[in-house]
Coordinates of C-alpha atoms in Angstrom, one line a residue:
Chain A
X26 CA 114.2 115.1 98.5
X27 CA 112.6 118.5 98.3
X28 CA 109.3 118.8 96.7
X29 CA 108.2 121.3 94.1
X30 CA 109.1 124.8 95.1
X31 CA 107.2 127.9 94.2
X32 CA 107.9 131.5 95.0
X33 CA 106.6 133.8 96.0
X34 CA 103.8 132.2 97.9
X35 CA 101.8 135.4 97.9
X36 CA 102.1 138.2 95.3
X37 CA 100.2 141.5 95.3
X38 CA 100.3 143.6 92.1
X39 CA 98.4 146.7 91.0
X40 CA 96.6 146.7 87.7
X41 CA 99.0 147.1 84.8
X42 CA 102.1 145.7 86.6
X43 CA 103.9 142.6 85.7
X44 CA 103.8 139.4 87.8
X45 CA 106.6 136.8 87.7
X46 CA 105.9 133.4 89.3
X47 CA 108.7 130.9 89.7
X48 CA 108.7 127.1 90.0
X49 CA 111.5 124.7 90.7
X50 CA 110.5 121.1 89.9
X51 CA 111.3 118.1 92.1
X52 CA 114.9 116.9 91.7
X53 CA 115.2 114.7 88.7
X54 CA 111.9 116.0 87.1
X55 CA 112.2 117.6 83.7
X56 CA 108.5 118.2 83.0
X57 CA 106.7 121.2 84.3
X58 CA 103.0 122.1 84.2
X59 CA 101.3 125.3 85.2
X60 CA 97.6 125.3 86.4
X61 CA 95.4 128.1 87.5
X62 CA 92.8 127.9 90.2
X63 CA 90.2 130.6 90.2
X64 CA 88.2 131.1 93.5
X65 CA 85.7 128.3 94.2
X66 CA 86.9 126.4 91.1
X67 CA 89.1 123.4 90.2
X68 CA 92.5 123.6 88.6
X69 CA 92.7 124.5 84.9
X70 CA 95.7 123.5 82.8
X71 CA 97.6 126.4 81.3
X72 CA 100.9 125.2 79.9
X73 CA 103.3 122.2 79.8
X74 CA 107.0 122.7 79.4
X75 CA 110.2 120.7 79.1
X76 CA 113.6 122.2 79.4
X77 CA 113.9 125.0 76.8
X78 CA 110.7 123.9 75.1
X79 CA 107.0 124.7 75.3
X80 CA 105.2 121.5 74.5
X81 CA 101.5 122.5 75.0
X82 CA 100.3 126.0 75.8
X83 CA 96.7 125.3 74.8
X84 CA 95.4 126.5 78.1
X85 CA 97.3 129.7 78.2
X86 CA 95.5 133.0 77.4
X87 CA 96.9 134.3 74.1
X88 CA 97.8 137.7 75.4
X89 CA 99.8 138.9 78.3
X90 CA 100.8 135.4 79.5
X91 CA 104.1 133.6 78.8
X92 CA 106.0 130.8 80.2
X93 CA 109.6 129.5 80.0
X94 CA 111.7 126.7 81.4
X95 CA 115.3 127.5 80.7
X96 CA 118.2 125.1 80.7
X97 CA 119.3 126.4 84.0
X98 CA 117.0 127.8 86.7
X99 CA 113.4 127.6 87.5
X100 CA 110.4 127.7 85.3
X101 CA 108.8 131.2 85.0
X102 CA 105.2 132.1 84.4
X103 CA 105.0 135.8 83.4
X104 CA 101.8 137.8 83.4
X105 CA 102.2 141.3 81.8
X106 CA 99.8 144.2 82.5
X107 CA 97.8 142.3 85.1
X108 CA 94.1 142.8 85.5
X109 CA 91.8 142.0 88.4
X110 CA 90.6 138.8 86.6
X111 CA 94.1 137.4 86.9
X112 CA 93.7 137.1 90.7
X113 CA 94.0 133.4 91.3
X114 CA 96.2 130.7 92.7
X115 CA 98.8 129.5 90.3
X116 CA 100.1 126.0 90.8
X117 CA 103.1 124.4 89.3
X118 CA 103.5 120.6 89.0
X119 CA 106.3 118.4 87.9
X120 CA 106.7 114.8 86.6
X121 CA 109.6 112.6 85.9
X122 CA 109.0 110.5 82.9
X123 CA 107.3 110.9 79.6
X124 CA 105.2 113.9 80.3
X125 CA 102.1 112.1 79.3
X126 CA 98.9 112.4 81.3
X127 CA 99.7 109.0 82.7
X128 CA 102.5 110.4 84.8
X129 CA 101.9 111.3 88.4
X130 CA 102.2 115.1 88.8
X131 CA 103.5 116.5 92.0
X132 CA 102.3 119.9 93.0
X133 CA 103.9 122.9 94.6
X134 CA 102.2 125.0 97.3
X135 CA 101.1 127.6 94.8
X136 CA 101.4 131.3 94.3
X137 CA 98.4 133.3 95.3
X138 CA 98.2 136.4 93.1
X139 CA 96.1 139.3 94.1
X140 CA 95.6 142.2 91.7
X141 CA 94.5 145.4 93.3
Chain B
X23 CA 86.5 115.5 75.2
X24 CA 87.9 114.7 78.6
X25 CA 86.2 115.9 81.7
X26 CA 85.7 115.2 85.4
X27 CA 82.5 115.8 87.4
X28 CA 82.4 116.0 91.2
X29 CA 78.7 116.3 91.8
X30 CA 78.9 117.2 95.5
X31 CA 80.3 120.7 96.2
X32 CA 80.1 120.5 99.9
X33 CA 79.8 117.5 102.2
X34 CA 79.5 117.4 106.0
X35 CA 80.1 114.3 108.0
X36 CA 80.5 113.6 111.7
X37 CA 83.8 112.6 113.0
X38 CA 84.1 108.8 113.0
X39 CA 81.5 108.4 110.3
X40 CA 82.2 106.9 106.9
X41 CA 82.8 109.0 103.8
X42 CA 82.3 108.6 100.1
X43 CA 83.2 111.4 97.6
X44 CA 81.9 110.9 94.1
X45 CA 83.9 111.4 90.9
X46 CA 82.7 110.7 87.3
X47 CA 85.0 111.0 84.3
X48 CA 84.6 111.2 80.6
X49 CA 87.4 109.7 78.5
X50 CA 87.3 107.4 75.6
X51 CA 90.3 105.2 76.4
X52 CA 91.9 103.8 79.6
X53 CA 91.9 106.6 82.1
X54 CA 94.6 107.3 84.7
X55 CA 92.8 108.6 87.8
X56 CA 94.0 110.6 90.7
X57 CA 92.6 112.0 93.9
X58 CA 94.3 115.0 95.5
X59 CA 93.6 116.8 98.8
X60 CA 94.0 120.5 99.3
X61 CA 94.0 122.1 102.8
X62 CA 93.2 125.8 103.0
X63 CA 95.9 127.9 101.5
X64 CA 98.0 124.9 100.7
X65 CA 99.0 123.0 97.6
X66 CA 97.7 119.6 96.4
X67 CA 98.8 116.4 98.0
X68 CA 98.4 113.1 96.1
X69 CA 96.1 110.7 98.0
X70 CA 96.1 107.8 95.5
X71 CA 96.1 107.0 91.9
X72 CA 94.8 104.3 89.5
X73 CA 96.7 103.2 86.5
X74 CA 95.7 99.6 85.9
X75 CA 95.2 96.3 87.7
X76 CA 93.2 96.0 90.9
X77 CA 90.3 98.4 90.7
X78 CA 90.4 99.0 94.5
X79 CA 93.2 101.3 95.2
X80 CA 94.7 102.1 98.6
X81 CA 96.1 105.5 99.4
X82 CA 97.6 107.5 102.2
X83 CA 95.7 108.6 105.4
X84 CA 93.4 105.5 105.2
X85 CA 91.7 106.5 102.0
X86 CA 90.8 104.1 99.2
X87 CA 89.1 104.5 95.8
X88 CA 87.3 102.1 93.5
X89 CA 87.5 102.3 89.7
X90 CA 84.3 101.2 88.0
X91 CA 84.6 101.3 84.3
X92 CA 81.0 100.6 83.6
X93 CA 79.9 103.6 85.6
X94 CA 82.9 105.8 84.6
X95 CA 83.4 106.4 88.3
X96 CA 86.3 106.6 90.7
X97 CA 84.8 107.3 94.1
X98 CA 86.9 108.0 97.2
X99 CA 86.1 106.4 100.5
X100 CA 87.2 106.4 104.0
X101 CA 85.7 104.1 106.7
X102 CA 86.1 106.5 109.6
X103 CA 86.7 110.3 109.1
X104 CA 89.0 112.3 111.4
X105 CA 88.6 116.0 112.0
X106 CA 92.0 116.5 110.2
X107 CA 90.4 115.2 107.0
X108 CA 88.5 118.5 106.6
X109 CA 89.8 119.9 103.3
X110 CA 88.9 120.1 99.7
X111 CA 89.3 117.0 97.5
X112 CA 89.9 117.0 93.8
X113 CA 89.6 114.2 91.3
X114 CA 91.7 114.3 88.2
X115 CA 91.9 112.3 85.0
X116 CA 95.0 111.8 82.8
X117 CA 95.8 109.6 79.8
X118 CA 98.5 108.5 77.4
X119 CA 97.3 110.6 74.5
X120 CA 97.3 113.9 76.3
X121 CA 99.8 115.6 78.6
X122 CA 97.6 117.4 81.1
X123 CA 95.3 116.6 83.9
X124 CA 91.6 117.5 83.9
X125 CA 90.4 118.3 87.3
X126 CA 86.9 118.3 88.8
X127 CA 85.6 121.4 90.5
X128 CA 86.3 119.8 94.0
X129 CA 84.3 118.7 97.0
X130 CA 84.7 120.6 100.3
X131 CA 84.6 118.3 103.3
X132 CA 83.5 119.6 106.6
X133 CA 83.9 117.3 109.7
X134 CA 81.6 117.8 112.7
X135 CA 82.9 117.0 116.1

């Protein structure tokens, strides 16, 4: 059973470009979470999605960031007009049941975004 | 508000020595507690979790953690550290009335030969 897949693993963008990060949850998991890890810091929650629904986006910056989890295909975290402060590791996690904080979340390998 | 504190940023132990990594949480109800390990440039691997029941939890790679409600702590232990345990360790708290994890800032473990 494959784990959580994320691609690309590394992404380099120039300021002002768009970054698209993809996440395929574990088989049978319908809950996806995105976290951001800034250098030398822990993970910070960004957004929680179920298929075709954003459930909680309280950790997502109000501008330039968006996320989706379509009926078919991976979840996408999109960052428009990237700035140097967006440089970070972005982790996706998935869980199988209710999507509450009581569920074990399984993490992907992350996408390391570098903004030049 | 929920939060997790890992007071030790860096810890160095000798190979074969015992290890304890500290984690304190703040949460008003029954917490669900997790320890993850992150090797450099890698994702997070689940070491162990506490939901309920026995307060001493066994995990993978010989790790264990003890939940102490009175101290709001969930410290991670290993009796004999191996060089391959060098990594960063994160404690996280979850709960039924919210749908995200709160992570501590991590503890970097260095293992001396």
